[in-house]
Amino acid sequence: MNLQGKFTELLLNIGFKEKEIQKNWSDLEKTYSGKSRHYHNLTHIKDMIESYEIYFDKLQYPNEILFSIFYHDYIYSSSKKDNELKSAEFAVSVLPENIQIDRKLVFDGICATQHHQQNIVEDINWLIDFDLKVLAWNWEAYKVYFEQIRKEYRIYPDFLYKPGRAKALKHFLENEFIFQTDEFRSLYEEKARKNIEKEILLLT
């Protein structure tokens, strides 16, 4: 998949000028390719866009959701708790005045990737599920994912990281559902729960 091509096409569609698009892409690429980005990088964006393309027909606001995918982890620091909010603010700030896009949907969508709770806007539920699909990967791939997350949190020693990670994972299990759409629930819910339970055992 050509991410730059996808990004350029989207921004042209909603009314960006070519010069702005090139600058925005190089900023985005540089940010997601930072040394500390072991998981929250362009590969994660690519994985989400693959899901987006599969379920494209289900979306009422495909441009808003694709734009949100590109920017949802733009600001990412493992020591901060407001990454999603900051990413949402940044995403809206790069949108020129006269652009054809629902800013509120972009802002709310990106913020929703923090707590992953059911949203009244169905498109946002799809965005959340695209973000969480990793939880249902086969065990070997899932293991790579949680090892990459550990590297992103390497400033924390095990005695802090392990209980913190286990607590966050248990939170998923306490919810009635991990995934917000019926499709993802029927395909991935069971697998995600098994992976999470297995990782919690390793952590404790």
Backbone as JSON Lines, residues from 0, in Angstrom:
{"i":0,"aa":"M","n":[0.84,-1.21,0.0],"ca":[0.0,0.0,0.0],"c":[0.87,1.26,0.0]}
{"i":1,"aa":"N","n":[0.53,2.19,-0.87],"ca":[1.26,3.46,-0.91],"c":[0.57,4.48,0.0]}
{"i":2,"aa":"L","n":[1.11,4.63,1.2],"ca":[0.48,5.52,2.19],"c":[0.48,6.97,1.72]}
{"i":3,"aa":"Q","n":[1.59,7.38,1.14],"ca":[1.67,8.77,0.68],"c":[0.62,9.05,-0.4]}
{"i":4,"aa":"G","n":[0.44,8.08,-1.28],"ca":[-0.56,8.23,-2.34],"c":[-1.97,8.34,-1.76]}
{"i":5,"aa":"K","n":[-2.23,7.51,-0.78],"ca":[-3.54,7.5,-0.11],"c":[-3.8,8.84,0.59]}
{"i":6,"aa":"F","n":[-2.78,9.33,1.26],"ca":[-2.86,10.59,2.0],"c":[-3.09,11.75,1.02]}
{"i":7,"aa":"T","n":[-2.31,11.74,-0.06],"ca":[-2.41,12.81,-1.06],"c":[-3.79,12.84,-1.7]}
{"i":8,"aa":"E","n":[-4.29,11.68,-2.05],"ca":[-5.61,11.57,-2.68],"c":[-6.71,12.11,-1.74]}
{"i":9,"aa":"L","n":[-6.62,11.72,-0.47],"ca":[-7.6,12.18,0.51],"c":[-7.58,13.7,0.63]}
{"i":10,"aa":"L","n":[-6.38,14.27,0.8],"ca":[-6.28,15.71,1.02],"c":[-6.69,16.51,-0.22]}
{"i":11,"aa":"L","n":[-6.4,15.98,-1.39],"ca":[-6.88,16.64,-2.63],"c":[-8.4,16.62,-2.67]}
{"i":12,"aa":"N","n":[-8.98,15.46,-2.32],"ca":[-10.45,15.3,-2.31],"c":[-11.16,16.3,-1.44]}
{"i":13,"aa":"I","n":[-10.57,16.62,-0.28],"ca":[-11.27,17.49,0.66],"c":[-10.88,18.96,0.48]}
{"i":14,"aa":"G","n":[-9.97,19.23,-0.47],"ca":[-9.72,20.63,-0.82],"c":[-8.4,21.24,-0.4]}
{"i":15,"aa":"F","n":[-7.4,20.41,-0.05],"ca":[-6.07,20.94,0.23],"c":[-5.35,21.32,-1.06]}
{"i":16,"aa":"K","n":[-4.43,22.26,-0.97],"ca":[-3.57,22.6,-2.12],"c":[-2.36,21.67,-2.11]}
{"i":17,"aa":"E","n":[-1.82,21.41,-3.31],"ca":[-0.73,20.42,-3.43],"c":[0.46,20.74,-2.53]}
{"i":18,"aa":"K","n":[0.8,22.02,-2.45],"ca":[1.96,22.42,-1.65],"c":[1.73,22.08,-0.17]}
{"i":19,"aa":"E","n":[0.51,22.31,0.31],"ca":[0.17,22.0,1.71],"c":[0.26,20.5,1.94]}
{"i":20,"aa":"I","n":[-0.19,19.75,0.94],"ca":[-0.21,18.28,1.07],"c":[1.2,17.74,1.25]}
{"i":21,"aa":"Q","n":[2.13,18.24,0.44],"ca":[3.52,17.75,0.53],"c":[4.11,18.05,1.91]}
{"i":22,"aa":"K","n":[3.86,19.25,2.4],"ca":[4.39,19.61,3.72],"c":[3.75,18.75,4.81]}
{"i":23,"aa":"N","n":[2.42,18.58,4.73],"ca":[1.74,17.77,5.74],"c":[2.2,16.32,5.71]}
{"i":24,"aa":"W","n":[2.44,15.79,4.51],"ca":[2.91,14.41,4.44],"c":[4.3,14.28,5.05]}
{"i":25,"aa":"S","n":[5.2,15.22,4.73],"ca":[6.56,15.05,5.26],"c":[6.58,15.2,6.78]}
{"i":26,"aa":"D","n":[5.72,16.08,7.32],"ca":[5.6,16.2,8.79],"c":[5.07,14.89,9.41]}
{"i":27,"aa":"L","n":[4.04,14.34,8.76],"ca":[3.42,13.12,9.25],"c":[4.41,11.95,9.22]}
{"i":28,"aa":"E","n":[5.08,11.81,8.09],"ca":[6.03,10.7,7.93],"c":[7.15,10.79,8.96]}
{"i":29,"aa":"K","n":[7.66,12.0,9.13],"ca":[8.76,12.22,10.09],"c":[8.3,11.89,11.51]}
{"i":30,"aa":"T","n":[7.11,12.34,11.86],"ca":[6.59,12.13,13.22],"c":[6.39,10.65,13.52]}
{"i":31,"aa":"Y","n":[5.73,9.94,12.6],"ca":[5.44,8.51,12.83],"c":[6.68,7.63,12.68]}
{"i":32,"aa":"S","n":[7.75,8.19,12.14],"ca":[8.97,7.4,11.97],"c":[10.0,7.7,13.06]}
{"i":33,"aa":"G","n":[9.58,8.39,14.11],"ca":[10.49,8.72,15.21],"c":[11.07,7.47,15.85]}
{"i":34,"aa":"K","n":[12.27,7.61,16.41],"ca":[13.01,6.47,17.0],"c":[12.23,5.73,18.07]}
{"i":35,"aa":"S","n":[11.39,6.46,18.82],"ca":[10.68,5.83,19.94],"c":[9.39,5.14,19.49]}
{"i":36,"aa":"R","n":[9.08,5.22,18.19],"ca":[7.81,4.66,17.68],"c":[8.02,3.2,17.28]}
{"i":37,"aa":"H","n":[7.83,2.32,18.21],"ca":[8.01,0.89,17.9],"c":[6.72,0.26,17.39]}
{"i":38,"aa":"Y","n":[5.6,0.73,17.95],"ca":[4.3,0.23,17.48],"c":[3.46,1.34,16.85]}
{"i":39,"aa":"H","n":[3.4,2.49,17.47],"ca":[2.55,3.58,16.98],"c":[3.25,4.33,15.85]}
{"i":40,"aa":"N","n":[3.4,3.61,14.74],"ca":[4.16,4.13,13.61],"c":[3.35,3.96,12.31]}
{"i":41,"aa":"L","n":[4.01,4.13,11.18],"ca":[3.3,4.06,9.89],"c":[2.75,2.66,9.59]}
{"i":42,"aa":"T","n":[3.37,1.64,10.17],"ca":[2.86,0.27,9.96],"c":[1.48,0.13,10.61]}
{"i":43,"aa":"H","n":[1.33,0.72,11.79],"ca":[0.02,0.7,12.48],"c":[-1.02,1.45,11.64]}
{"i":44,"aa":"I","n":[-0.64,2.57,11.07],"ca":[-1.55,3.35,10.21],"c":[-1.96,2.49,9.01]}
{"i":45,"aa":"K","n":[-0.99,1.82,8.43],"ca":[-1.23,0.97,7.25],"c":[-2.21,-0.16,7.61]}
{"i":46,"aa":"D","n":[-2.0,-0.79,8.75],"ca":[-2.89,-1.87,9.19],"c":[-4.33,-1.36,9.34]}
{"i":47,"aa":"M","n":[-4.46,-0.18,9.92],"ca":[-5.8,0.39,10.11],"c":[-6.45,0.7,8.77]}
{"i":48,"aa":"I","n":[-5.66,1.2,7.83],"ca":[-6.23,1.55,6.52],"c":[-6.65,0.29,5.76]}
{"i":49,"aa":"E","n":[-5.96,-0.8,5.99],"ca":[-6.39,-2.06,5.36],"c":[-7.79,-2.44,5.84]}
{"i":50,"aa":"S","n":[-8.04,-2.29,7.13],"ca":[-9.4,-2.55,7.67],"c":[-10.4,-1.54,7.11]}
{"i":51,"aa":"Y","n":[-9.98,-0.28,7.06],"ca":[-10.83,0.79,6.53],"c":[-11.28,0.46,5.1]}
{"i":52,"aa":"E","n":[-10.36,-0.06,4.31],"ca":[-10.71,-0.37,2.91],"c":[-11.68,-1.55,2.82]}
{"i":53,"aa":"I","n":[-11.51,-2.51,3.72],"ca":[-12.42,-3.67,3.73],"c":[-13.85,-3.23,4.07]}
{"i":54,"aa":"Y","n":[-13.96,-2.31,5.05],"ca":[-15.29,-1.91,5.54],"c":[-15.73,-0.54,5.04]}
{"i":55,"aa":"F","n":[-15.1,-0.09,3.99],"ca":[-15.36,1.24,3.42],"c":[-16.86,1.5,3.2]}
{"i":56,"aa":"D","n":[-17.55,0.48,2.68],"ca":[-18.98,0.63,2.36],"c":[-19.87,0.84,3.58]}
{"i":57,"aa":"K","n":[-19.34,0.52,4.76],"ca":[-20.11,0.67,5.98],"c":[-20.07,2.11,6.5]}
{"i":58,"aa":"L","n":[-19.15,2.91,5.97],"ca":[-18.91,4.24,6.53],"c":[-19.74,5.32,5.86]}
{"i":59,"aa":"Q","n":[-20.31,6.17,6.7],"ca":[-21.05,7.33,6.17],"c":[-20.11,8.5,5.91]}
{"i":60,"aa":"Y","n":[-19.02,8.56,6.66],"ca":[-18.08,9.69,6.56],"c":[-16.65,9.17,6.32]}
{"i":61,"aa":"P","n":[-16.44,8.52,5.17],"ca":[-15.13,7.9,4.95],"c":[-13.95,8.87,4.98]}
{"i":62,"aa":"N","n":[-14.14,10.09,4.5],"ca":[-13.02,11.05,4.51],"c":[-12.6,11.41,5.93]}
{"i":63,"aa":"E","n":[-13.61,11.64,6.77],"ca":[-13.33,12.0,8.17],"c":[-12.61,10.84,8.88]}
{"i":64,"aa":"I","n":[-13.07,9.63,8.6],"ca":[-12.47,8.47,9.29],"c":[-11.04,8.24,8.79]}
{"i":65,"aa":"L","n":[-10.82,8.37,7.5],"ca":[-9.46,8.19,6.98],"c":[-8.52,9.27,7.51]}
{"i":66,"aa":"F","n":[-8.99,10.5,7.54],"ca":[-8.18,11.59,8.08],"c":[-7.85,11.32,9.56]}
{"i":67,"aa":"S","n":[-8.83,10.83,10.29],"ca":[-8.63,10.5,11.71],"c":[-7.61,9.37,11.88]}
{"i":68,"aa":"I","n":[-7.64,8.4,11.0],"ca":[-6.66,7.3,11.07],"c":[-5.25,7.88,10.94]}
{"i":69,"aa":"F","n":[-5.05,8.73,9.95],"ca":[-3.71,9.29,9.73],"c":[-3.2,10.09,10.93]}
{"i":70,"aa":"Y","n":[-4.09,10.75,11.63],"ca":[-3.63,11.66,12.69],"c":[-3.87,11.17,14.12]}
{"i":71,"aa":"H","n":[-4.5,9.99,14.3],"ca":[-4.96,9.64,15.65],"c":[-3.84,9.41,16.66]}
{"i":72,"aa":"D","n":[-2.64,9.05,16.19],"ca":[-1.5,8.87,17.09],"c":[-0.39,9.87,16.77]}
{"i":73,"aa":"Y","n":[-0.76,10.99,16.17],"ca":[0.26,11.96,15.74],"c":[1.11,12.41,16.93]}
{"i":74,"aa":"I","n":[0.45,12.73,18.03],"ca":[1.15,13.07,19.27],"c":[1.18,11.8,20.11]}
{"i":75,"aa":"Y","n":[2.38,11.32,20.42],"ca":[2.45,10.09,21.2],"c":[3.66,10.11,22.12]}
{"i":76,"aa":"S","n":[3.38,10.23,23.4],"ca":[4.44,10.16,24.4],"c":[3.98,9.21,25.49]}
{"i":77,"aa":"S","n":[4.8,8.21,25.77],"ca":[4.38,7.18,26.74],"c":[4.26,7.73,28.16]}
{"i":78,"aa":"S","n":[4.8,8.92,28.42],"ca":[4.71,9.48,29.77],"c":[3.51,10.43,29.92]}
{"i":79,"aa":"K","n":[2.75,10.61,28.85],"ca":[1.62,11.55,28.89],"c":[0.28,10.81,28.82]}
{"i":80,"aa":"K","n":[-0.74,11.45,29.38],"ca":[-2.08,10.83,29.4],"c":[-3.03,11.5,28.4]}
{"i":81,"aa":"D","n":[-2.57,12.55,27.73],"ca":[-3.48,13.3,26.86],"c":[-3.1,13.23,25.37]}
{"i":82,"aa":"N","n":[-2.46,12.13,24.98],"ca":[-2.0,12.01,23.59],"c":[-3.14,12.15,22.57]}
{"i":83,"aa":"E","n":[-4.26,11.5,22.88],"ca":[-5.38,11.51,21.93],"c":[-5.96,12.92,21.78]}
{"i":84,"aa":"L","n":[-6.14,13.57,22.92],"ca":[-6.66,14.95,22.89],"c":[-5.72,15.85,22.09]}
{"i":85,"aa":"K","n":[-4.42,15.75,22.36],"ca":[-3.43,16.58,21.66],"c":[-3.4,16.24,20.17]}
{"i":86,"aa":"S","n":[-3.53,14.96,19.85],"ca":[-3.55,14.54,18.44],"c":[-4.79,15.1,17.75]}
{"i":87,"aa":"A","n":[-5.92,15.06,18.45],"ca":[-7.18,15.57,17.89],"c":[-7.08,17.07,17.64]}
{"i":88,"aa":"E","n":[-6.51,17.79,18.6],"ca":[-6.33,19.24,18.43],"c":[-5.41,19.53,17.25]}
{"i":89,"aa":"F","n":[-4.35,18.75,17.16],"ca":[-3.42,18.96,16.05],"c":[-4.08,18.68,14.7]}
{"i":90,"aa":"A","n":[-4.81,17.57,14.64],"ca":[-5.47,17.17,13.38],"c":[-6.39,18.28,12.88]}
{"i":91,"aa":"V","n":[-7.18,18.85,13.79],"ca":[-8.11,19.91,13.41],"c":[-7.34,21.17,13.01]}
{"i":92,"aa":"S","n":[-6.2,21.4,13.65],"ca":[-5.42,22.62,13.37],"c":[-4.79,22.61,11.97]}
{"i":93,"aa":"V","n":[-4.58,21.43,11.38],"ca":[-3.99,21.41,10.03],"c":[-5.05,21.55,8.93]}
{"i":94,"aa":"L","n":[-6.32,21.56,9.31],"ca":[-7.39,21.69,8.31],"c":[-7.59,23.17,7.94]}
{"i":95,"aa":"P","n":[-7.41,23.52,6.67],"ca":[-7.64,24.91,6.26],"c":[-9.11,25.3,6.45]}
{"i":96,"aa":"E","n":[-9.36,26.61,6.46],"ca":[-10.69,27.16,6.73],"c":[-11.81,26.55,5.89]}
{"i":97,"aa":"N","n":[-11.62,26.54,4.57],"ca":[-12.73,26.24,3.65],"c":[-12.83,24.77,3.26]}
{"i":98,"aa":"I","n":[-12.34,23.92,4.14],"ca":[-12.2,22.5,3.78],"c":[-13.53,21.76,3.92]}
{"i":99,"aa":"Q","n":[-13.74,20.73,3.07],"ca":[-15.0,19.97,3.1],"c":[-14.85,18.74,4.0]}
{"i":100,"aa":"I","n":[-14.92,19.0,5.29],"ca":[-14.78,17.88,6.23],"c":[-15.43,18.29,7.55]}
{"i":101,"aa":"D","n":[-15.98,17.31,8.25],"ca":[-16.63,17.58,9.53],"c":[-15.56,17.56,10.63]}
{"i":102,"aa":"R","n":[-15.14,18.74,11.05],"ca":[-14.06,18.86,12.04],"c":[-14.42,18.2,13.36]}
{"i":103,"aa":"K","n":[-15.67,18.36,13.76],"ca":[-16.11,17.8,15.05],"c":[-15.99,16.27,15.04]}
{"i":104,"aa":"L","n":[-16.35,15.68,13.91],"ca":[-16.26,14.22,13.79],"c":[-14.8,13.76,13.88]}
{"i":105,"aa":"V","n":[-13.91,14.49,13.23],"ca":[-12.48,14.16,13.3],"c":[-12.0,14.28,14.75]}
{"i":106,"aa":"F","n":[-12.34,15.39,15.38],"ca":[-11.9,15.64,16.77],"c":[-12.44,14.55,17.71]}
{"i":107,"aa":"D","n":[-13.76,14.31,17.63],"ca":[-14.39,13.31,18.51],"c":[-13.87,11.9,18.23]}
{"i":108,"aa":"G","n":[-13.66,11.6,16.96],"ca":[-13.18,10.27,16.56],"c":[-11.81,9.98,17.15]}
{"i":109,"aa":"I","n":[-10.9,10.94,17.02],"ca":[-9.54,10.73,17.54],"c":[-9.57,10.63,19.07]}
{"i":110,"aa":"C","n":[-10.35,11.49,19.72],"ca":[-10.46,11.41,21.19],"c":[-11.02,10.06,21.64]}
{"i":111,"aa":"A","n":[-11.91,9.48,20.83],"ca":[-12.54,8.2,21.19],"c":[-11.56,7.03,21.16]}
{"i":112,"aa":"T","n":[-10.41,7.21,20.51],"ca":[-9.42,6.12,20.49],"c":[-8.64,6.04,21.81]}
{"i":113,"aa":"Q","n":[-8.98,6.91,22.77],"ca":[-8.34,6.8,24.09],"c":[-9.03,5.74,24.94]}
{"i":114,"aa":"H","n":[-10.35,5.85,25.08],"ca":[-11.06,4.94,26.0],"c":[-11.77,3.8,25.29]}
{"i":115,"aa":"H","n":[-11.89,3.9,23.95],"ca":[-12.49,2.81,23.17],"c":[-13.86,2.4,23.69]}
{"i":116,"aa":"Q","n":[-14.73,3.39,23.93],"ca":[-16.09,3.1,24.42],"c":[-17.1,3.29,23.28]}
{"i":117,"aa":"Q","n":[-18.21,2.57,23.39],"ca":[-19.3,2.68,22.41],"c":[-19.65,4.15,22.16]}
{"i":118,"aa":"N","n":[-19.78,4.52,20.89],"ca":[-20.07,5.91,20.52],"c":[-21.41,5.99,19.81]}
{"i":119,"aa":"I","n":[-22.11,7.11,19.95],"ca":[-23.4,7.22,19.25],"c":[-23.18,7.37,17.74]}
{"i":120,"aa":"V","n":[-21.99,7.81,17.34],"ca":[-21.68,7.92,15.9],"c":[-21.08,6.59,15.44]}
{"i":121,"aa":"E","n":[-21.81,5.88,14.59],"ca":[-21.38,4.53,14.19],"c":[-20.01,4.53,13.51]}
{"i":122,"aa":"D","n":[-19.71,5.56,12.74],"ca":[-18.4,5.62,12.07],"c":[-17.25,5.65,13.08]}
{"i":123,"aa":"I","n":[-17.5,6.28,14.21],"ca":[-16.46,6.32,15.26],"c":[-16.26,4.93,15.85]}
{"i":124,"aa":"N","n":[-17.33,4.14,15.95],"ca":[-17.19,2.75,16.41],"c":[-16.31,1.94,15.46]}
{"i":125,"aa":"W","n":[-16.46,2.19,14.17],"ca":[-15.59,1.51,13.19],"c":[-14.13,1.93,13.4]}
{"i":126,"aa":"L","n":[-13.9,3.22,13.6],"ca":[-12.54,3.72,13.82],"c":[-11.9,3.05,15.04]}
{"i":127,"aa":"I","n":[-12.66,2.96,16.12],"ca":[-12.18,2.31,17.36],"c":[-11.8,0.85,17.07]}
{"i":128,"aa":"D","n":[-12.65,0.17,16.33],"ca":[-12.39,-1.25,16.04],"c":[-11.17,-1.44,15.14]}
{"i":129,"aa":"F","n":[-11.01,-0.55,14.15],"ca":[-9.81,-0.62,13.31],"c":[-8.56,-0.49,14.18]}
{"i":130,"aa":"D","n":[-8.63,0.38,15.17],"ca":[-7.49,0.64,16.05],"c":[-7.17,-0.57,16.93]}
{"i":131,"aa":"L","n":[-8.22,-1.3,17.33],"ca":[-8.03,-2.41,18.28],"c":[-7.89,-3.79,17.64]}
{"i":132,"aa":"K","n":[-7.96,-3.83,16.32],"ca":[-7.93,-5.15,15.67],"c":[-6.69,-5.96,16.04]}
{"i":133,"aa":"V","n":[-5.6,-5.27,16.33],"ca":[-4.34,-5.91,16.74],"c":[-4.56,-6.89,17.9]}
{"i":134,"aa":"L","n":[-5.53,-6.61,18.76],"ca":[-5.77,-7.46,19.93],"c":[-6.19,-8.88,19.53]}
{"i":135,"aa":"A","n":[-6.66,-9.02,18.3],"ca":[-7.14,-10.33,17.85],"c":[-6.2,-10.99,16.82]}
{"i":136,"aa":"W","n":[-5.01,-10.45,16.69],"ca":[-4.04,-11.09,15.78],"c":[-3.66,-12.47,16.31]}
{"i":137,"aa":"N","n":[-3.08,-13.3,15.44],"ca":[-2.62,-14.6,15.94],"c":[-1.53,-14.36,17.0]}
{"i":138,"aa":"W","n":[-1.34,-15.34,17.87],"ca":[-0.52,-15.14,19.07],"c":[0.88,-14.62,18.76]}
{"i":139,"aa":"E","n":[1.54,-15.18,17.75],"ca":[2.91,-14.75,17.43],"c":[2.96,-13.26,17.07]}
{"i":140,"aa":"A","n":[1.99,-12.83,16.26],"ca":[1.94,-11.41,15.85],"c":[1.54,-10.54,17.04]}
{"i":141,"aa":"Y","n":[0.64,-11.04,17.86],"ca":[0.21,-10.31,19.06],"c":[1.38,-10.11,20.02]}
{"i":142,"aa":"K","n":[2.21,-11.14,20.1],"ca":[3.4,-11.08,20.96],"c":[4.36,-9.98,20.49]}
{"i":143,"aa":"V","n":[4.55,-9.9,19.19],"ca":[5.39,-8.83,18.62],"c":[4.8,-7.47,19.01]}
{"i":144,"aa":"Y","n":[3.48,-7.36,18.9],"ca":[2.8,-6.11,19.25],"c":[3.07,-5.72,20.71]}
{"i":145,"aa":"F","n":[2.88,-6.65,21.66],"ca":[3.05,-6.22,23.05],"c":[4.53,-6.0,23.41]}
{"i":146,"aa":"E","n":[5.43,-6.66,22.68],"ca":[6.86,-6.38,22.87],"c":[7.22,-4.98,22.36]}
{"i":147,"aa":"Q","n":[6.56,-4.58,21.26],"ca":[6.79,-3.23,20.74],"c":[6.24,-2.17,21.7]}
{"i":148,"aa":"I","n":[5.09,-2.46,22.3],"ca":[4.52,-1.54,23.29],"c":[5.47,-1.41,24.48]}
{"i":149,"aa":"R","n":[6.02,-2.54,24.92],"ca":[6.97,-2.51,26.05],"c":[8.15,-1.59,25.73]}
{"i":150,"aa":"K","n":[8.65,-1.66,24.49],"ca":[9.77,-0.79,24.09],"c":[9.37,0.69,24.14]}
{"i":151,"aa":"E","n":[8.13,0.97,23.77],"ca":[7.68,2.36,23.81],"c":[7.61,2.87,25.25]}
{"i":152,"aa":"Y","n":[7.42,1.95,26.18],"ca":[7.34,2.33,27.6],"c":[8.62,1.98,28.35]}
{"i":153,"aa":"R","n":[9.73,1.96,27.64],"ca":[10.96,1.48,28.28],"c":[11.47,2.41,29.39]}
{"i":154,"aa":"I","n":[10.94,3.63,29.47],"ca":[11.36,4.5,30.57],"c":[10.88,3.97,31.92]}
{"i":155,"aa":"Y","n":[9.9,3.04,31.88],"ca":[9.36,2.5,33.13],"c":[9.99,1.15,33.45]}
{"i":156,"aa":"P","n":[10.45,0.94,34.67],"ca":[10.96,-0.39,35.05],"c":[9.8,-1.39,35.14]}
{"i":157,"aa":"D","n":[10.14,-2.67,35.08],"ca":[9.12,-3.74,35.1],"c":[8.14,-3.62,36.26]}
{"i":158,"aa":"F","n":[8.68,-3.27,37.45],"ca":[7.79,-3.25,38.63],"c":[6.7,-2.18,38.51]}
{"i":159,"aa":"L","n":[6.91,-1.19,37.64],"ca":[5.85,-0.2,37.37],"c":[5.05,-0.56,36.13]}
{"i":160,"aa":"Y","n":[5.79,-1.01,35.12],"ca":[5.13,-1.26,33.82],"c":[4.15,-2.43,33.9]}
{"i":161,"aa":"K","n":[4.6,-3.54,34.46],"ca":[3.78,-4.77,34.41],"c":[2.4,-4.61,35.06]}
{"i":162,"aa":"P","n":[2.33,-4.1,36.31],"ca":[0.99,-3.91,36.88],"c":[0.16,-2.89,36.1]}
{"i":163,"aa":"G","n":[0.82,-1.86,35.58],"ca":[0.1,-0.84,34.81],"c":[-0.5,-1.4,33.53]}
{"i":164,"aa":"R","n":[0.3,-2.19,32.84],"ca":[-0.16,-2.82,31.59],"c":[-1.27,-3.83,31.9]}
{"i":165,"aa":"A","n":[-1.07,-4.63,32.95],"ca":[-2.09,-5.64,33.32],"c":[-3.42,-4.97,33.67]}
{"i":166,"aa":"K","n":[-3.35,-3.84,34.35],"ca":[-4.55,-3.11,34.73],"c":[-5.29,-2.61,33.49]}
{"i":167,"aa":"A","n":[-4.53,-2.07,32.55],"ca":[-5.14,-1.57,31.31],"c":[-5.79,-2.71,30.52]}
{"i":168,"aa":"L","n":[-5.15,-3.86,30.5],"ca":[-5.68,-5.02,29.78],"c":[-6.94,-5.56,30.47]}
{"i":169,"aa":"K","n":[-6.9,-5.61,31.81],"ca":[-8.07,-6.1,32.56],"c":[-9.29,-5.23,32.3]}
{"i":170,"aa":"H","n":[-9.02,-3.95,32.1],"ca":[-10.09,-3.0,31.8],"c":[-10.86,-3.44,30.54]}
{"i":171,"aa":"F","n":[-10.13,-3.91,29.53],"ca":[-10.78,-4.43,28.31],"c":[-11.68,-5.61,28.64]}
{"i":172,"aa":"L","n":[-11.19,-6.51,29.48],"ca":[-11.95,-7.72,29.81],"c":[-13.19,-7.41,30.65]}
{"i":173,"aa":"E","n":[-13.12,-6.32,31.41],"ca":[-14.26,-5.96,32.27],"c":[-15.43,-5.38,31.47]}
{"i":174,"aa":"N","n":[-15.11,-4.81,30.29],"ca":[-16.18,-4.29,29.44],"c":[-17.0,-5.45,28.88]}
{"i":175,"aa":"E","n":[-18.25,-5.19,28.65],"ca":[-19.1,-6.25,28.07],"c":[-18.53,-6.71,26.73]}
{"i":176,"aa":"F","n":[-18.05,-5.75,25.94],"ca":[-17.42,-6.06,24.66],"c":[-16.15,-5.24,24.49]}
{"i":177,"aa":"I","n":[-15.17,-5.83,23.8],"ca":[-13.96,-5.09,23.43],"c":[-14.24,-4.27,22.17]}
{"i":178,"aa":"F","n":[-14.91,-4.92,21.22],"ca":[-15.18,-4.28,19.93],"c":[-16.56,-3.64,19.91]}
{"i":179,"aa":"Q","n":[-16.69,-2.59,19.11],"ca":[-17.91,-1.77,19.14],"c":[-18.89,-2.1,18.01]}
{"i":180,"aa":"T","n":[-18.43,-2.78,16.97],"ca":[-19.32,-3.11,15.86],"c":[-19.66,-4.6,15.9]}
{"i":181,"aa":"D","n":[-20.83,-4.95,15.43],"ca":[-21.25,-6.37,15.43],"c":[-20.28,-7.23,14.62]}
{"i":182,"aa":"E","n":[-19.83,-6.69,13.48],"ca":[-18.91,-7.45,12.61],"c":[-17.65,-7.84,13.36]}
{"i":183,"aa":"F","n":[-17.02,-6.86,14.0],"ca":[-15.76,-7.14,14.7],"c":[-15.98,-8.05,15.9]}
{"i":184,"aa":"R","n":[-17.12,-7.87,16.55],"ca":[-17.41,-8.75,17.69],"c":[-17.49,-10.2,17.26]}
{"i":185,"aa":"S","n":[-18.23,-10.44,16.19],"ca":[-18.41,-11.84,15.78],"c":[-17.11,-12.43,15.24]}
{"i":186,"aa":"L","n":[-16.27,-11.61,14.62],"ca":[-15.02,-12.13,14.05],"c":[-13.88,-12.21,15.07]}
{"i":187,"aa":"Y","n":[-13.79,-11.24,15.98],"ca":[-12.54,-11.07,16.73],"c":[-12.65,-11.06,18.26]}
{"i":188,"aa":"E","n":[-13.86,-10.94,18.79],"ca":[-14.01,-10.77,20.24],"c":[-13.34,-11.9,21.02]}
{"i":189,"aa":"E","n":[-13.66,-13.12,20.64],"ca":[-13.17,-14.29,21.38],"c":[-11.65,-14.37,21.35]}
{"i":190,"aa":"K","n":[-11.09,-14.17,20.15],"ca":[-9.63,-14.24,19.98],"c":[-8.93,-13.15,20.8]}
{"i":191,"aa":"A","n":[-9.48,-11.94,20.77],"ca":[-8.88,-10.83,21.51],"c":[-8.86,-11.13,23.01]}
{"i":192,"aa":"R","n":[-9.97,-11.65,23.52],"ca":[-10.03,-11.96,24.96],"c":[-9.0,-13.02,25.33]}
{"i":193,"aa":"K","n":[-8.84,-14.03,24.48],"ca":[-7.84,-15.07,24.77],"c":[-6.43,-14.49,24.8]}
{"i":194,"aa":"N","n":[-6.11,-13.65,23.82],"ca":[-4.79,-13.02,23.77],"c":[-4.53,-12.19,25.02]}
{"i":195,"aa":"I","n":[-5.52,-11.4,25.39],"ca":[-5.37,-10.51,26.54],"c":[-5.17,-11.33,27.83]}
{"i":196,"aa":"E","n":[-5.97,-12.38,27.99],"ca":[-5.84,-13.23,29.18],"c":[-4.44,-13.85,29.26]}
{"i":197,"aa":"K","n":[-3.95,-14.26,28.1],"ca":[-2.63,-14.88,28.02],"c":[-1.53,-13.88,28.39]}
{"i":198,"aa":"E","n":[-1.68,-12.65,27.88],"ca":[-0.67,-11.63,28.19],"c":[-0.7,-11.27,29.67]}
{"i":199,"aa":"I","n":[-1.9,-11.18,30.25],"ca":[-2.01,-10.87,31.69],"c":[-1.28,-11.93,32.52]}
{"i":200,"aa":"L","n":[-1.43,-13.19,32.14],"ca":[-0.72,-14.27,32.85],"c":[0.78,-14.06,32.8]}
{"i":201,"aa":"L","n":[1.29,-13.65,31.63],"ca":[2.73,-13.4,31.5],"c":[3.18,-12.22,32.35]}
{"i":202,"aa":"L","n":[2.31,-11.26,32.48],"ca":[2.66,-10.05,33.25],"c":[2.62,-10.28,34.76]}
{"i":203,"aa":"T","n":[1.79,-11.26,35.19],"ca":[1.61,-11.44,36.63],"c":[2.25,-12.73,37.1]}
